[in-house]
Short mmCIF file of N, CA, C and O in Angstrom, two decimals:
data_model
loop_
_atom_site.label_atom_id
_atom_site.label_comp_id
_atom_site.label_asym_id
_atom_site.label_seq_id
_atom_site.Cartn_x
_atom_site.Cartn_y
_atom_site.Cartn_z
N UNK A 113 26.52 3.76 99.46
CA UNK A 113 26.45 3.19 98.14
C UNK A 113 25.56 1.94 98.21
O UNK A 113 25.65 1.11 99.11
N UNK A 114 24.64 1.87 97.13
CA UNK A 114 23.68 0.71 97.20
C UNK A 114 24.46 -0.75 96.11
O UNK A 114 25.41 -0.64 95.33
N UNK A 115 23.69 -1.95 96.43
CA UNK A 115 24.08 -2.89 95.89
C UNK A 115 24.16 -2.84 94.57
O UNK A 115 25.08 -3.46 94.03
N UNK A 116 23.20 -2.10 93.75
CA UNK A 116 23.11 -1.76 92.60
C UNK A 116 24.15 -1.57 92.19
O UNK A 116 24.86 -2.36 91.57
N UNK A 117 24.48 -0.05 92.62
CA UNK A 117 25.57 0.55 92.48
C UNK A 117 26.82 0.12 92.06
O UNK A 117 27.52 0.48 91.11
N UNK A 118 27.01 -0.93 93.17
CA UNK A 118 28.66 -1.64 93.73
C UNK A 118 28.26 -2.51 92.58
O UNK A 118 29.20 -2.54 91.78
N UNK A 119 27.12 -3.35 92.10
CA UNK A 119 27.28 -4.40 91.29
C UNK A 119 27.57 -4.04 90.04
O UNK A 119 27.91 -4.95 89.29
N UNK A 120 27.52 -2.81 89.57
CA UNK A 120 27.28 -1.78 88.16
C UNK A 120 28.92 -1.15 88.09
O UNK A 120 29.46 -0.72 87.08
N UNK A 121 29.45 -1.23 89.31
CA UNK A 121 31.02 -0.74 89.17
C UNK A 121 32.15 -1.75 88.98
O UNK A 121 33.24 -1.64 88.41
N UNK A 122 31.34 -3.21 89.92
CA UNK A 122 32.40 -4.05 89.77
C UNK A 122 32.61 -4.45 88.10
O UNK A 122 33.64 -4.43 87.44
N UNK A 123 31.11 -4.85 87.68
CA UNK A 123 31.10 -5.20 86.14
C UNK A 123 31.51 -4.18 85.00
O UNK A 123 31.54 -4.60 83.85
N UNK A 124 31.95 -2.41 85.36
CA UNK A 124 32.72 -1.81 84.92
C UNK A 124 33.86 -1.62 84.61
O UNK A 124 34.30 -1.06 83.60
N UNK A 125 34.53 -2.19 85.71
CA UNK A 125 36.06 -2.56 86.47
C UNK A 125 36.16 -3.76 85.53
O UNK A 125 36.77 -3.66 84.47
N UNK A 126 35.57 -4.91 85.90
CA UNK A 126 36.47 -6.35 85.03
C UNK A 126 35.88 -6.00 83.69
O UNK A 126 36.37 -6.84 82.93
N UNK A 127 34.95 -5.08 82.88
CA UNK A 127 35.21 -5.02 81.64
C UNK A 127 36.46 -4.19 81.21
O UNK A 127 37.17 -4.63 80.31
N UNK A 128 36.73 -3.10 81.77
CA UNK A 128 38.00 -2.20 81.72
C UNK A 128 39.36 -3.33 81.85
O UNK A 128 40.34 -3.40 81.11
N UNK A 129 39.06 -4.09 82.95
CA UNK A 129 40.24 -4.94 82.81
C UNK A 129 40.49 -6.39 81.64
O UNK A 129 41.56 -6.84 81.25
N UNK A 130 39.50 -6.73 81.42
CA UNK A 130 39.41 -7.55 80.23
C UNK A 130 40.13 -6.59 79.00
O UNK A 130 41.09 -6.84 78.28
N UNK A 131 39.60 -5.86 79.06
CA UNK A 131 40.31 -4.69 77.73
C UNK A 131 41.60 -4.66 78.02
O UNK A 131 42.29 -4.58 77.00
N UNK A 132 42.22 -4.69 79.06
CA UNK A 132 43.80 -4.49 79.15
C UNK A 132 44.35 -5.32 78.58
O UNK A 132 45.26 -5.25 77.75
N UNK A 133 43.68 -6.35 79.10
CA UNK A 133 44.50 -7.72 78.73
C UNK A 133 44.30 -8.31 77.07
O UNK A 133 45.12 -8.85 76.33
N UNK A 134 42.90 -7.96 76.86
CA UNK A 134 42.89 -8.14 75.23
C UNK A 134 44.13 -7.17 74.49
O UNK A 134 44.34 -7.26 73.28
N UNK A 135 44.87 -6.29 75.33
CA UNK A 135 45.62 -5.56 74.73
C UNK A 135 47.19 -6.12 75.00
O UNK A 135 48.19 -6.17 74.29
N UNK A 136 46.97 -6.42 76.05
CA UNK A 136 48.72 -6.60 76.50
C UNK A 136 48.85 -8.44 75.89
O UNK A 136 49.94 -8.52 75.32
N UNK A 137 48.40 -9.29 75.86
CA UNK A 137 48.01 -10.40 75.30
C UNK A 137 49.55 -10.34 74.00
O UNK A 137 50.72 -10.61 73.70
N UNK A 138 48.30 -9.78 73.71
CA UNK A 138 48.88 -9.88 71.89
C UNK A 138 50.44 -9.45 71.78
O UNK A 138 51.33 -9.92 71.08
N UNK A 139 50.48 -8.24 72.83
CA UNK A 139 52.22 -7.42 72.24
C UNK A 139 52.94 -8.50 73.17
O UNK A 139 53.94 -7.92 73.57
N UNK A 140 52.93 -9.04 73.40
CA UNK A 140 53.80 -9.84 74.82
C UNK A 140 54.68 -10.84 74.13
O UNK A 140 53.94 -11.70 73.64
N UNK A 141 56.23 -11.16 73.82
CA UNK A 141 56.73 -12.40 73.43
C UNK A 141 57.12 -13.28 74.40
O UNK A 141 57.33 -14.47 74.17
N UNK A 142 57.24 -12.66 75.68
CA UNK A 142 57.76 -14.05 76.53
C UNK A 142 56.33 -14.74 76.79
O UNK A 142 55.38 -14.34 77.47
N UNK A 143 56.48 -15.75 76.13
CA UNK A 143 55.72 -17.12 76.25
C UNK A 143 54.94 -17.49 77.58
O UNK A 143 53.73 -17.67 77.66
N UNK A 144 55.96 -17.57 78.72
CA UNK A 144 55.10 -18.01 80.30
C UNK A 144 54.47 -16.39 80.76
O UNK A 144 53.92 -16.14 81.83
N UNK A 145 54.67 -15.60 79.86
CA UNK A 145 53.83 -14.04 80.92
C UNK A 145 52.74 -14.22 79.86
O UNK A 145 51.66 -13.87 80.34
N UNK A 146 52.61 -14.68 78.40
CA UNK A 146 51.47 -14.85 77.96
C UNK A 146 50.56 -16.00 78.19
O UNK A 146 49.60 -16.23 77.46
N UNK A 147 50.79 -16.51 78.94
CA UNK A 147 50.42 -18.08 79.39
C UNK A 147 49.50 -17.11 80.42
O UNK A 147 48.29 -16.90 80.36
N UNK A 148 50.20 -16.72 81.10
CA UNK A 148 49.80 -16.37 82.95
C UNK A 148 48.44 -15.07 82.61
O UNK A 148 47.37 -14.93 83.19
N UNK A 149 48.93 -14.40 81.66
CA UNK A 149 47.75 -12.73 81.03
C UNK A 149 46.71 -13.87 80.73
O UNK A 149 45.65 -13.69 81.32
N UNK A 150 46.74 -14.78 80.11
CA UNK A 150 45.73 -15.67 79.41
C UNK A 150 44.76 -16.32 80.40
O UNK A 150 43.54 -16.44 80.22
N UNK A 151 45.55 -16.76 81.58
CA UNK A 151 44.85 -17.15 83.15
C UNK A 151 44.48 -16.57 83.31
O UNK A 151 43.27 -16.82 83.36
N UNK A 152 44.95 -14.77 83.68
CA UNK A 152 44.22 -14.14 84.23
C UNK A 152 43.25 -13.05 83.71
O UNK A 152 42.56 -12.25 84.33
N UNK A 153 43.39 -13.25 82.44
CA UNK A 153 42.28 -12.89 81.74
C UNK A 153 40.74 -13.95 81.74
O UNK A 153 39.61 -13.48 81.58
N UNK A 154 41.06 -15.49 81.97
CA UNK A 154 40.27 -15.86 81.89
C UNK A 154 39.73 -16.07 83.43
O UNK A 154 38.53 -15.79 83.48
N UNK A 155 40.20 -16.43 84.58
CA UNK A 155 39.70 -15.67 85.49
C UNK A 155 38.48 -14.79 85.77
O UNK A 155 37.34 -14.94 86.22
N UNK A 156 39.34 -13.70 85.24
CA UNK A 156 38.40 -12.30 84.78
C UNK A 156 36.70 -12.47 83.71
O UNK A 156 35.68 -11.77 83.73
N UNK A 157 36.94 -13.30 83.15
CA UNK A 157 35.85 -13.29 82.59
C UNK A 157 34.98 -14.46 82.99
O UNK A 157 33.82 -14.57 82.60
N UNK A 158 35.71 -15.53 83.98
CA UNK A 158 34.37 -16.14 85.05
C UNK A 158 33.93 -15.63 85.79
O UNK A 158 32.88 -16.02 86.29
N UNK A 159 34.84 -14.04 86.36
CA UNK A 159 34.31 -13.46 87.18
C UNK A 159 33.17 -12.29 86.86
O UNK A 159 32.43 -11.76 87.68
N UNK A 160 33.25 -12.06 85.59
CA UNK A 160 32.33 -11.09 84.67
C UNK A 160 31.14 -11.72 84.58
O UNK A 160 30.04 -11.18 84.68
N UNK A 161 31.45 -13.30 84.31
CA UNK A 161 29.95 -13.59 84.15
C UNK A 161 29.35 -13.87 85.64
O UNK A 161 28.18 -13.49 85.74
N UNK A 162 29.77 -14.30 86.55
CA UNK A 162 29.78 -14.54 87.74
C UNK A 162 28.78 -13.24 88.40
O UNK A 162 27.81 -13.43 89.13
N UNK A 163 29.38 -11.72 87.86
CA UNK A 163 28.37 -10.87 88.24
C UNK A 163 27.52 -10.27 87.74
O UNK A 163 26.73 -9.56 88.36
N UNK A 164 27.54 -10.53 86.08
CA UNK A 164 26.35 -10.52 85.34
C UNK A 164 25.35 -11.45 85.86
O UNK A 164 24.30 -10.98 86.31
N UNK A 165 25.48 -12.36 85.87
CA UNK A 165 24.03 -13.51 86.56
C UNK A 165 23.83 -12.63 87.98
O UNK A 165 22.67 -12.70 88.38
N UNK A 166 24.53 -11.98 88.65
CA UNK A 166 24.01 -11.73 89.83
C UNK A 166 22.99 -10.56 89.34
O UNK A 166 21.78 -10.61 89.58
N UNK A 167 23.61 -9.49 88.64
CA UNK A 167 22.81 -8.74 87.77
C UNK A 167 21.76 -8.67 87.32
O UNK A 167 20.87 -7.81 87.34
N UNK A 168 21.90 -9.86 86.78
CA UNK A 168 20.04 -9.94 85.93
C UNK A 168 19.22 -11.15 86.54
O UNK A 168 18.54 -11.92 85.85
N UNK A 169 19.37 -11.22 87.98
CA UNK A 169 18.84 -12.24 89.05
C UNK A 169 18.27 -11.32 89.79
O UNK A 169 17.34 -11.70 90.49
N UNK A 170 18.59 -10.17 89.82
CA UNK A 170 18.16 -8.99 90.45
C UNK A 170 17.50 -7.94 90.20
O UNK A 170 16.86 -7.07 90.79
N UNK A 171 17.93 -8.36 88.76
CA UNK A 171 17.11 -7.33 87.81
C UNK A 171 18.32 -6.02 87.50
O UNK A 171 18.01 -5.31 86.55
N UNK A 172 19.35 -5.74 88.06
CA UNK A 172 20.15 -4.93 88.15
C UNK A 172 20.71 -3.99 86.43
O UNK A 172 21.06 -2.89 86.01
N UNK A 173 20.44 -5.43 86.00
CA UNK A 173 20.97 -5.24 84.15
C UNK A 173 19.77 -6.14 83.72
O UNK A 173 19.56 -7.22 84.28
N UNK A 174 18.95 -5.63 82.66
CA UNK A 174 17.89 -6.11 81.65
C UNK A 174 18.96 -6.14 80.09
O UNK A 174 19.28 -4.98 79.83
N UNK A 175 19.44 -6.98 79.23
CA UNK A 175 19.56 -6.96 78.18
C UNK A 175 18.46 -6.57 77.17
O UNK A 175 17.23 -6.64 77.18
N UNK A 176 19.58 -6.02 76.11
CA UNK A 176 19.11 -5.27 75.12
C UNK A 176 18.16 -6.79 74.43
O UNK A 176 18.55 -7.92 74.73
N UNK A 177 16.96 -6.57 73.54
CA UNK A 177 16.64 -7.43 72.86
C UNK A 177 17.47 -8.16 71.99
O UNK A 177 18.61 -7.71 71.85
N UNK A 178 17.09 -9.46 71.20
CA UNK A 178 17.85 -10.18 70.75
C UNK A 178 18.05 -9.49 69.14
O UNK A 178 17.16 -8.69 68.87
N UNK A 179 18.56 -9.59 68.59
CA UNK A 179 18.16 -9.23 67.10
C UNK A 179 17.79 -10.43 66.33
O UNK A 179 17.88 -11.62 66.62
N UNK A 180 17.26 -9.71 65.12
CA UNK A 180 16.33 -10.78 64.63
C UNK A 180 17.70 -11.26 63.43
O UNK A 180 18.89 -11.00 63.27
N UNK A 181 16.60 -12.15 62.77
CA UNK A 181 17.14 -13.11 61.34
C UNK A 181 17.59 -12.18 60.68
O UNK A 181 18.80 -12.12 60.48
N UNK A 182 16.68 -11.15 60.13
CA UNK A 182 17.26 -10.22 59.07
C UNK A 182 17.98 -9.35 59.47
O UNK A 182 18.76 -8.87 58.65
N UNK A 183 17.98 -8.88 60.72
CA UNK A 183 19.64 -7.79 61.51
C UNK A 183 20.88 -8.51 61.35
O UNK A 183 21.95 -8.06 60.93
N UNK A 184 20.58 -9.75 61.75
CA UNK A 184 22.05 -10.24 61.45
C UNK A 184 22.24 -10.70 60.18
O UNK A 184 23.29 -10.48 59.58
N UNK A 185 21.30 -11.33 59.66
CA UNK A 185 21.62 -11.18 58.08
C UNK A 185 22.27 -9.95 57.64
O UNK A 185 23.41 -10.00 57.18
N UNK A 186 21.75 -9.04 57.74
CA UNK A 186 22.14 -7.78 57.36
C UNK A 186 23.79 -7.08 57.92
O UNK A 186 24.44 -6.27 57.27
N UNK A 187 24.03 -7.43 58.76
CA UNK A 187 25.43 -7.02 59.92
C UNK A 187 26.49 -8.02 58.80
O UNK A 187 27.35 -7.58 58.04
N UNK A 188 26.15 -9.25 58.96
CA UNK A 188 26.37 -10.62 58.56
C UNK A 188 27.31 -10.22 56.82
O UNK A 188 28.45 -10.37 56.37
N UNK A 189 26.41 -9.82 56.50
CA UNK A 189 26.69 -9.07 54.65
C UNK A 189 27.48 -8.44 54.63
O UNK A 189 28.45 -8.75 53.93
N UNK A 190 27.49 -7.13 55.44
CA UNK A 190 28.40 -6.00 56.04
C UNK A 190 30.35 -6.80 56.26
O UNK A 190 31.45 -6.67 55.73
N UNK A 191 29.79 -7.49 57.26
CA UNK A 191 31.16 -8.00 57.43
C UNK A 191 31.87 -8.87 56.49
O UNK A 191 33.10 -8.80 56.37
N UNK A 192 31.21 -9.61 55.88
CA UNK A 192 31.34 -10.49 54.65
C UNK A 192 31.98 -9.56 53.25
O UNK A 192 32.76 -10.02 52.41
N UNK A 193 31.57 -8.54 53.28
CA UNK A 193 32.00 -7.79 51.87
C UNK A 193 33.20 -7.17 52.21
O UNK A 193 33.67 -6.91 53.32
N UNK A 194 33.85 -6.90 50.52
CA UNK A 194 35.23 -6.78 50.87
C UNK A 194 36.06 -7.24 50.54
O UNK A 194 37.16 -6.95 51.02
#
């Protein structure tokens, strides 16, 4: 398995796991286990960015272009109506 590879699975893995926790978060009432999901959710997402920069230092991941003024204007409207 190449570095690519491993770097393209790990950042698969902590997005899959970010999703858990955006899920279990919310249903949770005891207070100190939502404290602790909240740590280790955030954790998780220094560690996401942690291998995104390794990513696009490498070239591994190129982002999509930015969108312009009028895309998000337009998205912007979308969500606004209603």
């Amino acid at each position: 398995m190449d570095e690519k590879t491993m770097v393209s699975d790990t950042l698969e893995s902590i997005n899959s796991e970010l999703g858990r926790y955006g899920e279990m978060i919310p249903q949770t009432e005891n207070v100190q286990l939502k404290q602790t999901l909240k740590q280790f959710r955030n954790q998780c997402e220094q560690s996401q960015e942690e291998i995104y920069q390794i990513a696009r230092s490498r070239q591994y991941y190129i982002p999509a272009a930015k969108a312009t003024a009028e895309e998000i204007g337009h998205v912007r409207s979308i969500l606004t109506q209603g």
